Short mmCIF file of C-alpha atoms in Angstrom, two decimals:
data_model
loop_
_atom_site.label_atom_id
_atom_site.label_comp_id
_atom_site.label_asym_id
_atom_site.label_seq_id
_atom_site.Cartn_x
_atom_site.Cartn_y
_atom_site.Cartn_z
CA UNK R 1 -22.62 -55.23 -3.31
CA UNK R 2 -23.08 -52.98 -0.26
CA UNK R 3 -20.02 -51.80 1.69
CA UNK R 4 -19.23 -54.00 4.66
CA UNK R 5 -21.36 -56.86 3.33
CA UNK R 6 -19.89 -60.21 2.35
CA UNK R 7 -21.26 -62.55 -0.28
CA UNK R 8 -22.87 -65.70 1.01
CA UNK R 9 -20.38 -67.83 -0.91
CA UNK R 10 -17.65 -66.63 1.49
CA UNK R 11 -19.19 -68.82 4.20
CA UNK R 12 -17.89 -72.34 3.82
CA UNK R 13 -21.00 -74.54 3.31
CA UNK R 14 -19.04 -77.62 4.40
CA UNK R 15 -18.32 -76.03 7.78
CA UNK R 16 -22.00 -75.16 8.27
CA UNK R 17 -23.10 -78.69 7.41
CA UNK R 18 -20.48 -80.30 9.66
CA UNK R 19 -21.36 -78.00 12.55
CA UNK R 20 -25.09 -78.66 12.21
CA UNK R 21 -24.50 -82.41 11.93
CA UNK R 22 -22.33 -82.37 15.04
CA UNK R 23 -24.97 -80.47 17.02
CA UNK R 24 -27.71 -82.83 15.84
CA UNK R 25 -25.61 -85.85 16.77
CA UNK R 26 -24.98 -84.50 20.26
CA UNK R 27 -28.63 -83.65 20.81
CA UNK R 28 -29.63 -87.11 19.60
CA UNK R 29 -27.23 -88.81 22.03
CA UNK R 30 -28.33 -86.77 25.05
CA UNK R 31 -31.03 -88.83 26.69
CA UNK R 32 -33.52 -87.03 28.98
CA UNK R 33 -32.41 -86.48 32.55
CA UNK R 34 -34.41 -87.41 35.62
CA UNK R 35 -35.96 -84.66 37.68
CA UNK R 36 -33.90 -83.01 40.40
CA UNK R 37 -34.82 -84.63 43.73
CA UNK R 38 -33.20 -82.97 46.80
CA UNK R 39 -34.79 -85.49 49.17
CA UNK R 40 -32.87 -88.30 47.48
CA UNK R 41 -29.78 -86.12 46.92
CA UNK R 42 -30.19 -86.47 43.14
CA UNK R 43 -29.06 -83.50 41.04
CA UNK R 44 -28.49 -84.63 37.43
CA UNK R 45 -25.68 -82.71 35.71
CA UNK R 46 -25.58 -80.08 38.43
CA UNK R 47 -22.93 -78.07 40.21
CA UNK R 48 -23.73 -78.42 43.91
CA UNK R 49 -22.61 -76.38 46.93
CA UNK R 50 -22.78 -76.59 50.70
CA UNK R 51 -21.36 -74.32 53.43
CA UNK R 52 -18.17 -75.34 55.22
CA UNK R 53 -17.99 -75.65 59.01
CA UNK R 54 -16.30 -72.67 60.71
CA UNK R 55 -14.98 -71.16 57.46
CA UNK R 56 -18.46 -70.31 56.14
CA UNK R 57 -19.34 -68.88 59.56
CA UNK R 58 -16.83 -66.10 58.88
CA UNK R 59 -17.23 -65.87 55.10
CA UNK R 60 -20.56 -67.32 53.89
CA UNK R 61 -19.53 -67.01 50.23
CA UNK R 62 -16.98 -69.81 50.79
CA UNK R 63 -18.25 -73.35 50.55
CA UNK R 64 -17.62 -76.85 49.26
CA UNK R 65 -18.58 -77.77 45.68
CA UNK R 66 -19.13 -80.98 43.79
CA UNK R 67 -20.39 -82.13 40.43
CA UNK R 68 -23.11 -84.67 39.69
CA UNK R 69 -23.38 -87.53 37.23
CA UNK R 70 -26.15 -87.77 34.69
CA UNK R 71 -28.11 -89.99 37.08
CA UNK R 72 -27.84 -87.29 39.77
CA UNK R 73 -25.18 -88.90 41.98
CA UNK R 74 -22.96 -86.33 43.71
CA UNK R 75 -19.18 -86.65 43.28
CA UNK R 76 -16.64 -84.44 45.05
CA UNK R 77 -12.94 -84.17 45.85
CA UNK R 78 -13.04 -84.26 49.64
CA UNK R 79 -9.46 -84.87 50.76
CA UNK R 80 -6.06 -86.18 49.77
CA UNK R 81 -6.46 -89.29 47.59
CA UNK R 82 -10.19 -89.21 48.35
CA UNK R 83 -13.08 -88.93 45.92
CA UNK R 84 -16.44 -89.05 47.68
CA UNK R 85 -19.47 -90.47 45.81
CA UNK R 86 -23.10 -90.24 46.86
CA UNK R 87 -23.26 -86.96 48.78
CA UNK R 88 -21.25 -83.87 49.59
CA UNK R 89 -18.61 -84.45 52.25
CA UNK R 90 -19.53 -81.49 54.47
CA UNK R 91 -23.31 -81.64 54.51
CA UNK R 92 -26.43 -81.79 52.38
CA UNK R 93 -26.62 -79.78 49.17
CA UNK R 94 -27.70 -76.19 49.85
CA UNK R 95 -27.43 -74.73 46.34
CA UNK R 96 -27.38 -76.27 42.89
CA UNK R 97 -27.05 -75.14 39.29
CA UNK R 98 -27.95 -77.47 36.45
CA UNK R 99 -25.55 -77.29 33.52
CA UNK R 100 -26.57 -77.68 29.88
CA UNK R 101 -25.01 -80.69 28.16
CA UNK R 102 -25.58 -79.01 24.78
CA UNK R 103 -22.81 -76.59 25.74
CA UNK R 104 -20.31 -79.45 26.06
CA UNK R 105 -17.88 -80.57 23.37
CA UNK R 106 -17.85 -84.37 22.95
CA UNK R 107 -15.52 -84.84 19.96
CA UNK R 108 -15.27 -88.36 18.47
CA UNK R 109 -11.98 -87.24 16.87
CA UNK R 110 -9.90 -84.09 16.40
CA UNK R 111 -12.05 -82.89 13.50
CA UNK R 112 -15.21 -83.41 15.54
CA UNK R 113 -14.69 -80.53 17.95
CA UNK R 114 -17.51 -77.99 18.14
CA UNK R 115 -15.45 -75.75 20.45
CA UNK R 116 -12.95 -73.24 19.05
CA UNK R 117 -9.86 -74.68 20.75
CA UNK R 118 -9.72 -78.21 19.36
CA UNK R 119 -5.99 -78.80 19.80
CA UNK R 120 -5.90 -77.35 23.31
CA UNK R 121 -8.95 -79.38 24.26
CA UNK R 122 -7.46 -82.58 22.82
CA UNK R 123 -4.19 -81.99 24.63
CA UNK R 124 -5.92 -81.38 27.96
CA UNK R 125 -8.17 -84.43 27.60
CA UNK R 126 -11.56 -84.87 25.99
CA UNK R 127 -14.54 -87.11 26.71
CA UNK R 128 -17.29 -88.81 24.74
CA UNK R 129 -19.96 -88.18 27.37
CA UNK R 130 -20.68 -86.28 30.58
CA UNK R 131 -20.00 -89.28 32.81
CA UNK R 132 -16.87 -90.16 30.85
CA UNK R 133 -15.44 -86.70 31.60
CA UNK R 134 -16.32 -87.10 35.27
CA UNK R 135 -14.65 -90.50 35.36
CA UNK R 136 -11.46 -89.03 33.84
CA UNK R 137 -11.40 -86.18 36.38
CA UNK R 138 -11.93 -88.70 39.17
CA UNK R 139 -8.94 -90.75 38.01
CA UNK R 140 -6.90 -87.55 37.77
CA UNK R 141 -7.67 -86.39 41.31
CA UNK R 142 -7.95 -89.60 43.30
CA UNK R 143 -4.16 -89.63 43.80
CA UNK R 144 -3.71 -85.89 44.44
CA UNK R 145 -3.01 -84.24 47.76
CA UNK R 146 -5.79 -81.92 48.89
CA UNK R 147 -4.75 -78.35 49.65
CA UNK R 148 -7.45 -75.75 50.41
CA UNK R 149 -5.39 -73.02 48.76
CA UNK R 150 -3.98 -74.69 45.64
CA UNK R 151 -5.74 -77.99 44.92
CA UNK R 152 -9.25 -78.38 46.25
CA UNK R 153 -12.84 -79.25 45.39
CA UNK R 154 -13.15 -76.22 43.09
CA UNK R 155 -10.05 -77.41 41.20
CA UNK R 156 -11.73 -80.79 40.68
CA UNK R 157 -14.85 -79.21 39.19
CA UNK R 158 -12.75 -76.86 37.02
CA UNK R 159 -10.81 -79.84 35.65
CA UNK R 160 -14.09 -81.53 34.77
CA UNK R 161 -15.51 -78.47 32.98
CA UNK R 162 -12.29 -78.01 31.01
CA UNK R 163 -12.53 -81.62 29.82
CA UNK R 164 -15.94 -80.73 28.42
CA UNK R 165 -14.78 -77.33 27.12
CA UNK R 166 -18.04 -76.26 28.73
CA UNK R 167 -19.51 -73.15 27.16
CA UNK R 168 -16.66 -73.18 24.66
CA UNK R 169 -14.14 -72.30 27.38
CA UNK R 170 -10.94 -73.97 28.52
CA UNK R 171 -10.35 -71.36 31.22
CA UNK R 172 -12.35 -72.82 34.09
CA UNK R 173 -10.68 -72.34 37.48
CA UNK R 174 -11.42 -72.13 41.20
CA UNK R 175 -12.65 -68.55 41.01
CA UNK R 176 -15.13 -68.73 38.13
CA UNK R 177 -16.48 -72.09 39.34
CA UNK R 178 -17.32 -70.45 42.66
CA UNK R 179 -18.80 -67.39 40.96
CA UNK R 180 -21.09 -69.52 38.78
CA UNK R 181 -22.54 -71.59 41.59
CA UNK R 182 -23.02 -68.56 43.87
CA UNK R 183 -24.45 -66.24 41.24
CA UNK R 184 -26.63 -68.72 39.34
CA UNK R 185 -27.25 -71.45 41.89
CA UNK R 186 -30.73 -72.07 43.27
CA UNK R 187 -31.39 -72.72 46.93
CA UNK R 188 -32.75 -76.17 47.71
CA UNK R 189 -35.21 -74.73 50.25
CA UNK R 190 -35.55 -72.06 52.93
CA UNK R 191 -33.82 -74.22 55.52
CA UNK R 192 -30.74 -74.31 53.28
CA UNK R 193 -30.61 -70.50 53.34
CA UNK R 194 -30.93 -70.56 57.12
CA UNK R 195 -28.22 -73.21 57.45
CA UNK R 196 -25.87 -71.18 55.27
CA UNK R 197 -26.29 -67.75 56.85
CA UNK R 198 -27.46 -68.27 60.43
CA UNK R 199 -23.99 -69.16 61.83
CA UNK R 200 -22.56 -66.04 60.13
CA UNK R 201 -25.29 -63.83 61.61
CA UNK R 202 -24.75 -65.34 65.07
CA UNK R 203 -20.98 -64.77 64.78
CA UNK R 204 -21.52 -61.13 63.75
CA UNK R 205 -23.93 -60.47 66.63
CA UNK R 206 -21.68 -62.21 69.14
CA UNK R 207 -18.59 -60.37 67.88
CA UNK R 208 -20.29 -56.99 68.02
CA UNK R 209 -21.51 -57.68 71.53
CA UNK R 210 -18.19 -58.93 72.88
CA UNK R 211 -15.63 -56.97 70.84
CA UNK R 212 -17.39 -54.19 68.99
CA UNK R 213 -16.88 -52.82 65.51
CA UNK R 214 -13.27 -54.09 65.52
CA UNK R 215 -14.72 -57.58 65.07
CA UNK R 216 -16.37 -56.51 61.80
CA UNK R 217 -13.06 -55.06 60.68
CA UNK R 218 -11.41 -58.40 61.40
CA UNK R 219 -14.06 -60.31 59.43
CA UNK R 220 -13.70 -57.90 56.51
CA UNK R 221 -9.93 -58.41 56.60
CA UNK R 222 -10.42 -62.18 56.54
CA UNK R 223 -12.80 -61.84 53.59
CA UNK R 224 -10.36 -59.68 51.61
CA UNK R 225 -7.41 -61.92 52.46
CA UNK R 226 -9.13 -65.10 51.28
CA UNK R 227 -10.68 -63.56 48.16
CA UNK R 228 -7.44 -61.79 47.32
CA UNK R 229 -5.41 -64.99 47.58
CA UNK R 230 -7.62 -66.96 45.22
CA UNK R 231 -7.86 -64.15 42.66
CA UNK R 232 -4.12 -63.40 42.66
CA UNK R 233 -3.06 -67.05 42.75
CA UNK R 234 -5.45 -67.96 39.93
CA UNK R 235 -4.88 -65.07 37.55
CA UNK R 236 -1.42 -63.75 38.45
CA UNK R 237 0.48 -66.75 39.82
CA UNK R 238 -1.38 -69.60 38.15
CA UNK R 239 1.67 -71.86 38.40
CA UNK R 240 0.74 -72.19 42.09
CA UNK R 241 -2.70 -73.58 41.30
CA UNK R 242 -3.42 -77.16 40.29
CA UNK R 243 -6.43 -77.56 38.00
#
């Protein structure tokens, strides 16, 4: 036996069989999705994003997010006690990122978890399908008060992803939801890029013309203030954040 090598018998064959059976069962139950169709606002199993009026003019990285059902219908948390279904509340989808259902944990029971945090996942709330998880998150948020700083559309999506233990993680929050859609999201078309950045460019040009470089300093301060709040509130004072 070589140093640092372990005999094959140390790997529990029962675990391997159960894991493979669970993965095969999930793959068997995942029926094919329809094609993404921006013209009909259909984005099956996608995170979707659109810029916010005024706010995105000053900080184009900030926007409104939603999650889509398996049939492509958009669902978002758009206001206090308000779940919007059919389209994003603040405009057409500009960016989307299709998630992989094979990275979701759909446990039929406690022993059926394929994620590493079975008890935590069970305590938070599990689901038997993608749409079942979305339905549970909808019921959870339809009676909540909307707060842009502590309980918002990103919180809704994070709650949904935690119910799926998506990617094996139960640590989804406002910050990493935003990072995923902005770093991995695809633009719907060139007009979506223009719609997202043109107001910001106009504001910068107007500010420089009327105020000067101090305007850029003010915009940078706004950017740092907003980003700093969400990062600190999420990772340092998470008792302030609802998700």
